[in-house]
XYZ file of C-alpha atoms in Angstrom:
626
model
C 108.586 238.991 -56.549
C 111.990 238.532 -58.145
C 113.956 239.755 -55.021
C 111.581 237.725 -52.690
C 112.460 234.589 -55.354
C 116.107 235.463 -55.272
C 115.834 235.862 -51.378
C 114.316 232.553 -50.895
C 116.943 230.990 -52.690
C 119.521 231.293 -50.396
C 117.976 228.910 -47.156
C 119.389 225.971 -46.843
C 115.709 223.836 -47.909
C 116.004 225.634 -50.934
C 119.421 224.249 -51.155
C 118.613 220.990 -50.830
C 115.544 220.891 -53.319
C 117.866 222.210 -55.704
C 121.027 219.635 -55.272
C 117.854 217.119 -55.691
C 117.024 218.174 -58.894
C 120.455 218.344 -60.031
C 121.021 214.689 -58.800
C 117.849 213.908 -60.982
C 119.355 215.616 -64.132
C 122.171 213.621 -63.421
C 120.871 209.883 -63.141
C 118.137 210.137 -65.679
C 119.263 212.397 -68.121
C 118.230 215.587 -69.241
C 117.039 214.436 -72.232
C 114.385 212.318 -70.287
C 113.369 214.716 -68.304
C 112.652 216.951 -71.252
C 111.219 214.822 -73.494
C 109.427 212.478 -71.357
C 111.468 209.773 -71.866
C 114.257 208.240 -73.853
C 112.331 207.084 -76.807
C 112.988 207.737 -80.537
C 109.530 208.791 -81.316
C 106.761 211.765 -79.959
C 104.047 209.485 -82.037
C 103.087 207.312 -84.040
C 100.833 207.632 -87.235
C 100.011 204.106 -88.550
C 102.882 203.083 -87.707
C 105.159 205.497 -88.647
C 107.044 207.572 -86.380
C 106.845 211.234 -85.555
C 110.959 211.809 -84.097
C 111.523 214.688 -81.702
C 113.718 216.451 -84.319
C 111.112 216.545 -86.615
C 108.513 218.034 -84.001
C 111.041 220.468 -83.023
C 111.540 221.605 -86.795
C 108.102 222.116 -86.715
C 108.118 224.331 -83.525
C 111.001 226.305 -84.768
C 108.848 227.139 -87.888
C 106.250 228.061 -86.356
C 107.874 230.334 -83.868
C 109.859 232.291 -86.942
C 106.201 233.029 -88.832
C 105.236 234.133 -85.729
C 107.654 236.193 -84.637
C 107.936 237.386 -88.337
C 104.121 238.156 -88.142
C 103.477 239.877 -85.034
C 107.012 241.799 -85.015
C 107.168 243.848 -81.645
C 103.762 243.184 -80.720
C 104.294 239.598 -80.213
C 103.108 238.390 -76.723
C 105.686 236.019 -75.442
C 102.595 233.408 -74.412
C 102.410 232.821 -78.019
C 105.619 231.389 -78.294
C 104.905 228.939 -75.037
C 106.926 225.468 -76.332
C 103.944 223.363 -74.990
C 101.341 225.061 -77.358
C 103.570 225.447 -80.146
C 104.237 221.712 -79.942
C 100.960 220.571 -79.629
C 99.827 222.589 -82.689
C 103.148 221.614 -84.146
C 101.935 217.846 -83.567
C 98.922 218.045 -85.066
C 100.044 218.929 -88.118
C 102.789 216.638 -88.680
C 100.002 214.075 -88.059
C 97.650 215.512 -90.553
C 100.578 215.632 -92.883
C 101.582 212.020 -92.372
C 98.071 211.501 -92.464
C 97.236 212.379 -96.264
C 101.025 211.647 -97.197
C 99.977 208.140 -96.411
C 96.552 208.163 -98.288
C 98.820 209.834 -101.563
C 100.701 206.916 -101.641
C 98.129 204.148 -101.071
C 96.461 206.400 -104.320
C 99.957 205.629 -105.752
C 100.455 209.440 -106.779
C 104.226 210.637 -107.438
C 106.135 213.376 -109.184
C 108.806 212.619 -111.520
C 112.539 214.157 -111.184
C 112.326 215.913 -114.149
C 109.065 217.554 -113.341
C 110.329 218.309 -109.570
C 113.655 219.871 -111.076
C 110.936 221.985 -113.727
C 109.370 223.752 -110.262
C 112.484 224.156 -108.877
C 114.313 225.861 -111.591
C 110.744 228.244 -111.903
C 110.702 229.359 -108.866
C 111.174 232.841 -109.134
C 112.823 233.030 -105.539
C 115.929 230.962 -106.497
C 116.306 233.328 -109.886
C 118.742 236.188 -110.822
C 117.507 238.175 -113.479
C 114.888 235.507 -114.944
C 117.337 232.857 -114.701
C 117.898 230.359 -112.046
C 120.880 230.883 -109.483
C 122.223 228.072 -108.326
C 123.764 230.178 -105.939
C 120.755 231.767 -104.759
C 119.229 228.684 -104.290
C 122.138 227.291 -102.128
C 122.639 229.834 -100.171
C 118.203 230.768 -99.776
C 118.106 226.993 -98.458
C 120.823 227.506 -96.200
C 119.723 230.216 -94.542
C 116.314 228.226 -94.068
C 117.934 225.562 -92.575
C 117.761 223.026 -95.826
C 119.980 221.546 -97.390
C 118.897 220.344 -101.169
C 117.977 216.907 -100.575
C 115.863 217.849 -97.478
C 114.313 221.004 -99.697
C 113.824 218.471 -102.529
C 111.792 216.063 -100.660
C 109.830 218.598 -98.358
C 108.738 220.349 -101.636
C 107.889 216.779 -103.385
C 105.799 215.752 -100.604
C 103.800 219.286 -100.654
C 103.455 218.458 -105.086
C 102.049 215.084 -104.253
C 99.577 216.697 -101.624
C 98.377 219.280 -103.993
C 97.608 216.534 -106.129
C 95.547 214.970 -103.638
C 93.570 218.005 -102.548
C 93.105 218.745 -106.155
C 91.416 215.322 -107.213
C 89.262 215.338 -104.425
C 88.281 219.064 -105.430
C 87.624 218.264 -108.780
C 85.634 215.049 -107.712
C 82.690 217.044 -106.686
C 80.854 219.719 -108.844
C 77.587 221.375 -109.069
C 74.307 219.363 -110.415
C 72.161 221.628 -112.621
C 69.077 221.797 -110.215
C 72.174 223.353 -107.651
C 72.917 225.762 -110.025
C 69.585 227.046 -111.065
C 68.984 227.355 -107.126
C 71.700 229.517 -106.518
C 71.120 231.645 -109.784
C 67.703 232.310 -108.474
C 68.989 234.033 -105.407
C 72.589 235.473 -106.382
C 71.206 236.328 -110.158
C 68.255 237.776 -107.904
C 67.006 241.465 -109.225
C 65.218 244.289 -107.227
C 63.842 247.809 -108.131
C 64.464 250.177 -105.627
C 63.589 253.779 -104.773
C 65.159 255.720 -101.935
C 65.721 258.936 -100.300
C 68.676 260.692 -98.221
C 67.796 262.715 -95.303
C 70.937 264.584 -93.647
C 71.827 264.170 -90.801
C 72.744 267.896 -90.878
C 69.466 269.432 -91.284
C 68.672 268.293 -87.377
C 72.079 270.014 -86.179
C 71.061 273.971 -85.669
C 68.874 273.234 -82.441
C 69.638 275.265 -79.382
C 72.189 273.859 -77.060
C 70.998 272.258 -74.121
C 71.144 274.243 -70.510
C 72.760 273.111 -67.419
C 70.678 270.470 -66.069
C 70.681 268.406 -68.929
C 74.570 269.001 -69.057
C 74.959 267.655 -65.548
C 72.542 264.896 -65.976
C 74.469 263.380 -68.748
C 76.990 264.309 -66.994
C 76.267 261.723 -63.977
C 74.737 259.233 -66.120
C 78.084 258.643 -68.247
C 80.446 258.782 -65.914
C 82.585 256.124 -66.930
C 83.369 258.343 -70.430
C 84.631 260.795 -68.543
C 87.503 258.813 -66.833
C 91.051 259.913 -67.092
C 92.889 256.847 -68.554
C 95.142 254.966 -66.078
C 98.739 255.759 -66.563
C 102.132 255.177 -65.010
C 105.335 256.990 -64.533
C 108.342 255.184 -64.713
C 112.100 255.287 -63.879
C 113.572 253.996 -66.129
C 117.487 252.505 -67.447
C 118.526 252.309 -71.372
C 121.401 250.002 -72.700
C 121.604 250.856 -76.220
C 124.649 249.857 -78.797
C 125.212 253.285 -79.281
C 126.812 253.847 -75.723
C 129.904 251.316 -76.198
C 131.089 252.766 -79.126
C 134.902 253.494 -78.732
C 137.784 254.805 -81.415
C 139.583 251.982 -83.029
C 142.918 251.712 -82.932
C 145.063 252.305 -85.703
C 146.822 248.744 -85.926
C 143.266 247.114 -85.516
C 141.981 248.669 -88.297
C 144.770 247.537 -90.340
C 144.692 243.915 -89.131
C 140.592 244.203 -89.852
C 141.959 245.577 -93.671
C 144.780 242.411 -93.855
C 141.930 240.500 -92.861
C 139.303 242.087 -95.450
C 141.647 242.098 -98.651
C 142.385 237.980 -97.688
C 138.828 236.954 -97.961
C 136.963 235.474 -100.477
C 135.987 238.720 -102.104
C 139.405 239.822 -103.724
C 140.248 236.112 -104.485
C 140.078 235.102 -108.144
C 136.915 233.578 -108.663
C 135.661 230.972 -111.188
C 132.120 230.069 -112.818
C 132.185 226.577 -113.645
C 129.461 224.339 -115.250
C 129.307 220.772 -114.619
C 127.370 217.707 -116.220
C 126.685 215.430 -113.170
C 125.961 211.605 -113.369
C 125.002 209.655 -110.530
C 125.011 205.803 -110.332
C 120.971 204.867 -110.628
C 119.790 201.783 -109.000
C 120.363 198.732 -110.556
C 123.033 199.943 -112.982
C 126.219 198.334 -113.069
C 129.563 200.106 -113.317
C 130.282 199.008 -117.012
C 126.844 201.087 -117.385
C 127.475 203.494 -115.724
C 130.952 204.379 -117.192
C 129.591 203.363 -120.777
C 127.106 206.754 -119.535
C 130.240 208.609 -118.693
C 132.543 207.854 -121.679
C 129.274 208.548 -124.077
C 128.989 212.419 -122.183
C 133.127 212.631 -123.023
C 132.276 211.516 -126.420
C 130.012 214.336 -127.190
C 132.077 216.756 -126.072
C 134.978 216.216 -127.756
C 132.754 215.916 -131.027
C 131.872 219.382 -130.173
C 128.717 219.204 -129.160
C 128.041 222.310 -127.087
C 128.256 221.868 -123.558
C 125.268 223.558 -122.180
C 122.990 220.979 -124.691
C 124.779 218.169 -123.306
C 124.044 219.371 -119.949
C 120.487 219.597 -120.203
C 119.999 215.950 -121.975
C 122.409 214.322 -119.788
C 123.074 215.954 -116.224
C 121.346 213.825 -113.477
C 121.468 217.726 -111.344
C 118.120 218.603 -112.105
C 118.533 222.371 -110.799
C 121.655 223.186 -112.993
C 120.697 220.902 -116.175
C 118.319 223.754 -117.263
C 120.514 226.247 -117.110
C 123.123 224.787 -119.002
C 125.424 223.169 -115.874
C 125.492 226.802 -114.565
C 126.950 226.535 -111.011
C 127.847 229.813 -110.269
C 130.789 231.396 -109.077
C 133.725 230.000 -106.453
C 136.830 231.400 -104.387
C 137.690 227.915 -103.541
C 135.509 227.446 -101.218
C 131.924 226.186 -102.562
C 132.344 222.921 -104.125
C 133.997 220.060 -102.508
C 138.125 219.899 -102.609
C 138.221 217.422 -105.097
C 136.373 219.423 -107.600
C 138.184 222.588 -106.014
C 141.471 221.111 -107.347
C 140.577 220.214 -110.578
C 139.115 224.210 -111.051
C 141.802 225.373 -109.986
C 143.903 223.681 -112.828
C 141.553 224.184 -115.831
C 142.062 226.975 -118.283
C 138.624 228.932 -119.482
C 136.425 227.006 -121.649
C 138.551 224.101 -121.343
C 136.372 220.808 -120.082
C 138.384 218.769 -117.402
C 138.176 214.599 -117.028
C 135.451 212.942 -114.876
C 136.162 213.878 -111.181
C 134.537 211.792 -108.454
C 132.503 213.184 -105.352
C 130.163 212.305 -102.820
C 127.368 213.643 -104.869
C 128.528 211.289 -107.930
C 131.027 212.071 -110.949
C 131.567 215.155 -112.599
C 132.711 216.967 -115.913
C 133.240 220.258 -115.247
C 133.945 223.490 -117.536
C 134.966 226.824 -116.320
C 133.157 229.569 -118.055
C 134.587 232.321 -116.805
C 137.598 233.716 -114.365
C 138.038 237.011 -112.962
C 140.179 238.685 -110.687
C 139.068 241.629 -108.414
C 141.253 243.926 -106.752
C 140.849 245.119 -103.540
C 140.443 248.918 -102.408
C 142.580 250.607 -100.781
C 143.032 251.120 -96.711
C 141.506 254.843 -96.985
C 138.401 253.798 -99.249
C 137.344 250.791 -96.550
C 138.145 252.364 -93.113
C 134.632 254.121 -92.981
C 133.265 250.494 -93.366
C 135.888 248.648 -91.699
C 135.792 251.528 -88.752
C 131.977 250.781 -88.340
C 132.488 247.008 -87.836
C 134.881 246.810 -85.528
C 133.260 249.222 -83.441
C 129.861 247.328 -83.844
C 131.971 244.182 -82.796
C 133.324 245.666 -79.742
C 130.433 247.373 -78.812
C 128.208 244.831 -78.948
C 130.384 242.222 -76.792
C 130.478 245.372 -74.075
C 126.903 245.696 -74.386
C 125.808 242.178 -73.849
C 128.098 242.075 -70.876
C 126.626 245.353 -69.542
C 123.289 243.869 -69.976
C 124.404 240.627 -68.107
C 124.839 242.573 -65.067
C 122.326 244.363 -65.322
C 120.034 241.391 -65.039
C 121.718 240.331 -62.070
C 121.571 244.075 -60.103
C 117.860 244.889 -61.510
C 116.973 241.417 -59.975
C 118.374 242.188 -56.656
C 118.162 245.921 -56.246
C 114.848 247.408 -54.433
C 115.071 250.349 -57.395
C 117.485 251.016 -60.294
C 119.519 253.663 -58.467
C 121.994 251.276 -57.663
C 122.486 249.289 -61.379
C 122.587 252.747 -63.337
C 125.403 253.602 -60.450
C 127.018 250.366 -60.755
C 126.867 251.000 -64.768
C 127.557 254.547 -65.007
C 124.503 255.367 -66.718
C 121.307 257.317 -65.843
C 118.118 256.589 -64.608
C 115.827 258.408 -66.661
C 111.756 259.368 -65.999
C 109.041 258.952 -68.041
C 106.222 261.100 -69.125
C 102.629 259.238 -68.503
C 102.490 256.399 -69.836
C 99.087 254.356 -70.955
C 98.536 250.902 -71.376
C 97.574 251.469 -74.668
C 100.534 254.016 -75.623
C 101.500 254.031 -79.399
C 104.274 256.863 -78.956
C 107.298 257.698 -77.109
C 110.539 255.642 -75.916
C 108.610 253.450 -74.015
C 105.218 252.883 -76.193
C 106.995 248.703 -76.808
C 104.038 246.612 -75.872
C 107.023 244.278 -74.088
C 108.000 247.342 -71.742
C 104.118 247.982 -71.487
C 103.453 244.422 -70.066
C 106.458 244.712 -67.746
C 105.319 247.729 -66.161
C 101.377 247.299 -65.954
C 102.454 243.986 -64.609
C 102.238 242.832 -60.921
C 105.502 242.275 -60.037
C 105.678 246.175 -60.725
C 102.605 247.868 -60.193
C 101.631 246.653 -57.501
C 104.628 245.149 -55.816
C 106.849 248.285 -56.534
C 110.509 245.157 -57.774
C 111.874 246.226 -60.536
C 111.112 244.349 -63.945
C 113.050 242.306 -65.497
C 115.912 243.543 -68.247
C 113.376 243.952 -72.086
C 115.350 243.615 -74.805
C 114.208 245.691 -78.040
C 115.652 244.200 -80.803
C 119.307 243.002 -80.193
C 120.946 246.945 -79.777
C 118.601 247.679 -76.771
C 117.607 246.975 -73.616
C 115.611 248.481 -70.834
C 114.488 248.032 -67.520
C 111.693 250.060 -65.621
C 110.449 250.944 -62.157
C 107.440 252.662 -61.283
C 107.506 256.440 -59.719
C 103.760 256.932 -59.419
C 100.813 255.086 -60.687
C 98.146 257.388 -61.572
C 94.636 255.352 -61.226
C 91.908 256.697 -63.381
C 89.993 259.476 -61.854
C 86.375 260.868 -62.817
C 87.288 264.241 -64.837
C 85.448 267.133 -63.422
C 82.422 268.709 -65.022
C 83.875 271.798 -66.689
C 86.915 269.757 -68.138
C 84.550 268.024 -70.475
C 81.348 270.416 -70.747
C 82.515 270.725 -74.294
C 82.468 267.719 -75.551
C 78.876 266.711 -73.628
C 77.179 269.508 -75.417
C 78.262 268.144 -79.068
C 77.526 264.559 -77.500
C 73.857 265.631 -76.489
C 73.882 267.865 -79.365
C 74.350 265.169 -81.903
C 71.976 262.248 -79.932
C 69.415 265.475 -80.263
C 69.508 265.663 -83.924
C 69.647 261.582 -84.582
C 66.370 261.394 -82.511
C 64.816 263.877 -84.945
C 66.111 262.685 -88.077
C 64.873 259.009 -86.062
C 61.508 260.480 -86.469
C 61.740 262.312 -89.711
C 62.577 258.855 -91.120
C 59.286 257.296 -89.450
C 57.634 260.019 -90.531
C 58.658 259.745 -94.229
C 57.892 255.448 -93.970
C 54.705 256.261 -92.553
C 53.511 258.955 -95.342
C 54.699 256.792 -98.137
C 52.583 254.025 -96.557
C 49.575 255.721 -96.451
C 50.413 256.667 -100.362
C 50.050 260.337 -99.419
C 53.393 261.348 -101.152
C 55.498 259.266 -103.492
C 59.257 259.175 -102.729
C 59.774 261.827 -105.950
C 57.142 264.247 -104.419
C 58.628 264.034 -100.888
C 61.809 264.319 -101.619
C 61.259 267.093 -104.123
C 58.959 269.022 -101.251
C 61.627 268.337 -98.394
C 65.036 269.131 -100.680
C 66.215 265.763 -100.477
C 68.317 263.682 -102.611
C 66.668 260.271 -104.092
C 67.848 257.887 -106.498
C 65.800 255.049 -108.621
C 67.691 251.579 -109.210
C 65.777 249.451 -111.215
C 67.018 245.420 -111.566
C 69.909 245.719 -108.600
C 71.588 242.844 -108.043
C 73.331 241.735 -104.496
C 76.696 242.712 -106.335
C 75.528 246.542 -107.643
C 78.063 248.815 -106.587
C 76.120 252.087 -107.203
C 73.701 251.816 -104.397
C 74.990 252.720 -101.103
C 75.419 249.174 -99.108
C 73.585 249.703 -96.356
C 70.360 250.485 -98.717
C 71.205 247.395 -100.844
C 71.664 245.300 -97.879
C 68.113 246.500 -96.197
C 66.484 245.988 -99.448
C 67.735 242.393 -99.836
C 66.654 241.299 -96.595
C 63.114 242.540 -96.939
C 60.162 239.815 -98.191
C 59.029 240.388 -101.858
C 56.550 242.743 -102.048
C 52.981 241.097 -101.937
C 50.376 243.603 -102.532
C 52.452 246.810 -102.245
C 55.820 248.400 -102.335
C 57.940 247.520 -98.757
C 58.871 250.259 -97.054
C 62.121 250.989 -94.210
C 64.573 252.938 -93.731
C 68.741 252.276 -92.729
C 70.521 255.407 -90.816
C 74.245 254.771 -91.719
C 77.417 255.472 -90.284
C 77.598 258.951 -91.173
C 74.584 259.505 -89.737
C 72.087 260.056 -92.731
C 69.104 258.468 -92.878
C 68.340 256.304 -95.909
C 64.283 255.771 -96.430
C 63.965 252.934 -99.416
C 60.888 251.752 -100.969
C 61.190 248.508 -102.558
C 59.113 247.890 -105.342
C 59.468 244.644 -107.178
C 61.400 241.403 -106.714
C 62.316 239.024 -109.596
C 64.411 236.103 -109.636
C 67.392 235.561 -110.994
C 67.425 232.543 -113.998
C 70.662 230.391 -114.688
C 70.356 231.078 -118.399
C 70.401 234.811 -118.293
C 73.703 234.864 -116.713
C 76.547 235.392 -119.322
C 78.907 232.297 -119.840
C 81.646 233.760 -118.015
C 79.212 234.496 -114.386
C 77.890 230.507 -115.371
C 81.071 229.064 -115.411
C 82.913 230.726 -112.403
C 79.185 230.272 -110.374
C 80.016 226.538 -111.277
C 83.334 226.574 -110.148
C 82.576 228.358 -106.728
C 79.982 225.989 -105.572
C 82.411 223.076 -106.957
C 85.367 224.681 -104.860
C 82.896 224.845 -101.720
C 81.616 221.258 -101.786
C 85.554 220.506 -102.511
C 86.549 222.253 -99.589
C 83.954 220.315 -97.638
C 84.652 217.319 -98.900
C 88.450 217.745 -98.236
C 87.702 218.278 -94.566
C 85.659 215.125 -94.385
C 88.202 213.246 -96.008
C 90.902 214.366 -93.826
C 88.463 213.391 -90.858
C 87.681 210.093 -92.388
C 91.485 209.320 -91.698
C 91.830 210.809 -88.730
C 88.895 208.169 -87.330
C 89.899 204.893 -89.009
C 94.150 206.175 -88.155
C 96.072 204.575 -85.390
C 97.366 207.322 -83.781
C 99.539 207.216 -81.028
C 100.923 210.342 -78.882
C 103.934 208.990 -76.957
């Protein structure tokens, strides 16, 4: 398919169709085109806007807890943008939905209480304390910055708030709780036996007909599974790796001992006030001058810190901001750093983010190694760096010759690497070079198996790449008789001896009904194992579960014991006589069973109740998709 595509490409309609679209990109924009329009919004949720950038946030999350989830087994359909956004969109209206409710409710969080879960959270500590350096650099990497982390995680406080008050608005009368206790507090005496499964297995092996018979009649167990060959080409990481040249590796060392790691480095502590609303500037300095005040009376500066800094992540850890090359903190409080001595406390400094008194706490210096004690390390990434630019060039053409090419002959030529062959491969394979479930799709696919093109280029990870062929499809064929002989006489073997022990079970029910043997007398005249259970409860964890299952699904017994029998898993047979039913009373249970029995029907009705109310919304919301 991709050569007839590529093929088709070069007529002059083709041509034309193309310079059309390219004329449409061109007048309209391909922002329009993309996003349906030039509008601001995707939606609208009473009024309030849903913006592309937030749905696409919301896409982008999804596909990274996706692709964190599923790993290699992912199946690219998953990550289709037009399903992704529409389950993306639905959420972000849910959101807005109940984000809008928590406010008509007028529920908030404070600063101080925000700053509390912040500071606890154990992700953003360093040995039990909070980093603030952690939690820059933890946000960063998730695509936050602080304010955006501080409102995403205020709006998720005030929601928990909501689902919690409408949890705890519903609870469990006392004729709901006596109702359940009577069927979870439920107690039943049982009796049962065991009959093995291996006292049926010594009959004689069944003769030749019976073989073949099964034989025919199960045909499609006896299919050889469908399997591939393939030619295959590897681009790995591994096969661009060169020597490095002697003056490289020294520029890579310059390089190495300039960065920030051999620079002297600060810690600094700061006590941060911002202007608040509705203060005026004589305020706001009389705030300032009153923070200098207590510090030159000696107060200690962590304390002053956490009374007075308006940063609510640092104030709890006494200013704490970490450590800095130069580099972290904005020039202007750079500059004064860089001219404070340890311990001493410098004069306010202005920023974007508001004023600041800063402290350093601590300055070290770190020398660097030597040339001989990095080049291992400094070998290793400059051959990674080369190699990698070679490979994704390599892999660039390879797209283009795999695409064109009627087999891979001529791209390994082109590349100077080999096309190799694969053993048989399944569709379900779990081992071997090829077992990806990415290369599996791409070569049970149609564009391979049955039209013989070449697939396209897989990448594995970002250090390998492969692209396949197929040598010989090998269709599933009926085995022949002899090949599986074996395993039909343990088959018939085994459905032999569960028909008897079918019948030794009826057998056992139907003597026990007629009261000609007890389950102690039959069981002691047969050699089997039996057990009594007296007042088992749905939760009992002594009786096998298949036996407690059977013998909470029969009716109470009315004039006699009820009588049945389970065959499990293993094959035993499990014949159970139940023998009285009682029900279960709300003030037998212990406190402990009353209270959490309370709190599980509360949480179910809360659950339910959440749903409705989220539904209730939904139907009186103005919601419009754009």
């Amino acid at each position: 398919m991709l050569q007839d595509i590529r093929k088709s490409t070069q007529g002059t309609t083709a041509k034309v169709v193309i310079g059309l679209i390219v004329v449409s990109f061109a007048l309209f924009g391909i922002e329009s085109i993309l996003l349906g329009g030039g509008g601001s919004s995707v939606a609208e949720v009473n009024g309030e806007s849903v913006n592309p950038v937030e749905l696409q946030q919301a896409v982008d999350t999804q596909r990274r807890q996706l692709i964190a989830m599923m790993g290699d087994d992912l199946d690219p359909q998953m990550l289709d943008e037009q399903r992704l956004s529409a389950r993306a969109l639905e959420g972000i209206i849910n959101r807005k939905l109940l984000m809008q409710a928590a406010r008509d409710m007028g529920l908030t969080i404070s600063e101080v209480e925000l700053g509390a879960v912040i500071a606890g959270m154990e992700q953003f500590q360093l040995d039990g304390q909070f980093s603030p350096e952690m939690y820059k650099s933890m946000l960063a990497s998730a695509g936050y910055t602080p304010g955006t982390f501080k409102l995403a995680l205020k709006d998720d406080l005030i929601l928990n708030q909501l689902r919690a008050g409408l949890s705890g608005s519903d609870f469990a009368t006392p004729a709901e709780l006596t109702l359940n206790a009577r069927i979870l507090a439920e107690q039943r005496d049982i009796r049962y036996l065991t009959i093995p499964l291996e006292s049926f297995s010594s009959s004689s092996e069944p003769d030749s007909d019976e073989i073949e018979a099964w034989y025919r009649s199960n045909e499609e167990r006896f299919m050889s599974p469908e399997t591939v060959e393939l030619n295959y080409v590897e681009l790995t990481l591994d096969d661009f790796r060169q020597p490095v040249a002697e003056r490289d590796l020294e520029e890579e060392y310059r390089i190495e001992v300039d960065s920030y790691q051999y620079q002297t480095e600060n810690r600094v502590a700061h006590i941060l006030l911002e202007r608040a609303d509705g203060e005026t500037e004589a305020e706001f300095n009389g705030r300032i001058e009153a923070v200098q005040a207590a510090l030159a009376a000696g107060e200690d500066f962590a304390s002053v810190a956490a009374e007075r800094s308006d940063d609510i992540g640092s104030a709890s850890n006494g200013g704490d901001l970490g450590f800095s090359a130069g580099d972290a903190f904005p020039e202007e409080m750079e500059e004064a750093i860089a001219s404070l001595e340890v311990n001493a406390v410098s004069s306010p400094v202005v920023t974007d983010a508001g004023t600041h008194i800063l402290r350093v706490t601590e300055r070290r210096d770190s020398d660097p190694p030597s040339l001989e004690e990095l080049r291992p390390q400094l070998e290793a990434r400059l051959q990674d760096r080369e190699a990698r630019v070679a490979l994704l060039l390599a892999v660039e053409k390879l797209r283009d010759l795999v695409f064109t090419a009627s087999s891979l002959a001529r791209p390994a030529e082109e590349l100077g690497v080999e096309v190799k062959r694969s053993e048989p491969v399944s569709r379900d394979q779990q081992t071997g070079p090829l077992a990806a479930p990415a290369i599996l799709r791409a070569a049970f696919s149609e564009d391979v198996l049955e039209l013989g093109h070449n697939s396209e280029v897989v990448e594995l990870g970002s250090d390998r790449f492969v692209a396949v062929s197929l040598h010989q499809h090998n269709k599933p064929e009926l085995q022949p008789l002899e090949a599986v002989r074996e395993e039909i006489v343990v088959a018939l073997t085994r459905e032999r001896a569960r028909e008897q022990l079918a019948r030794a079970a009826e057998q056992a029910v139907a003597a026990l009904a007629a009261g000609e043997e007890t389950v102690e007398s039959l069981a002691l005249r047969e050699g089997y194992d039996w057990q009594v259970e007296l007042g088992a409860r749905r939760d009992n964890r002594t009786v096998p579960g298949v036996v407690l299952q059977r013998a909470f699904s029969l009716p109470a017994p009315a004039s006699g014991p009820m009588l049945d029998y389970v065959i499990e898993n293993s094959g035993d047979a499990r014949v159970l006589e139940l023998v009285r039913v009682e029900a279960g009373e709300l003030a037998a249970l212990p406190v402990e069973q009353q209270r959490a029995l309370s709190q599980r029907i509360g949480g179910e009705f809360g659950a339910v109740l959440q749903v409705e109310h989220e539904q209730q919304l939904r139907d009186e919301a103005d919601i419009s998709v754009l």
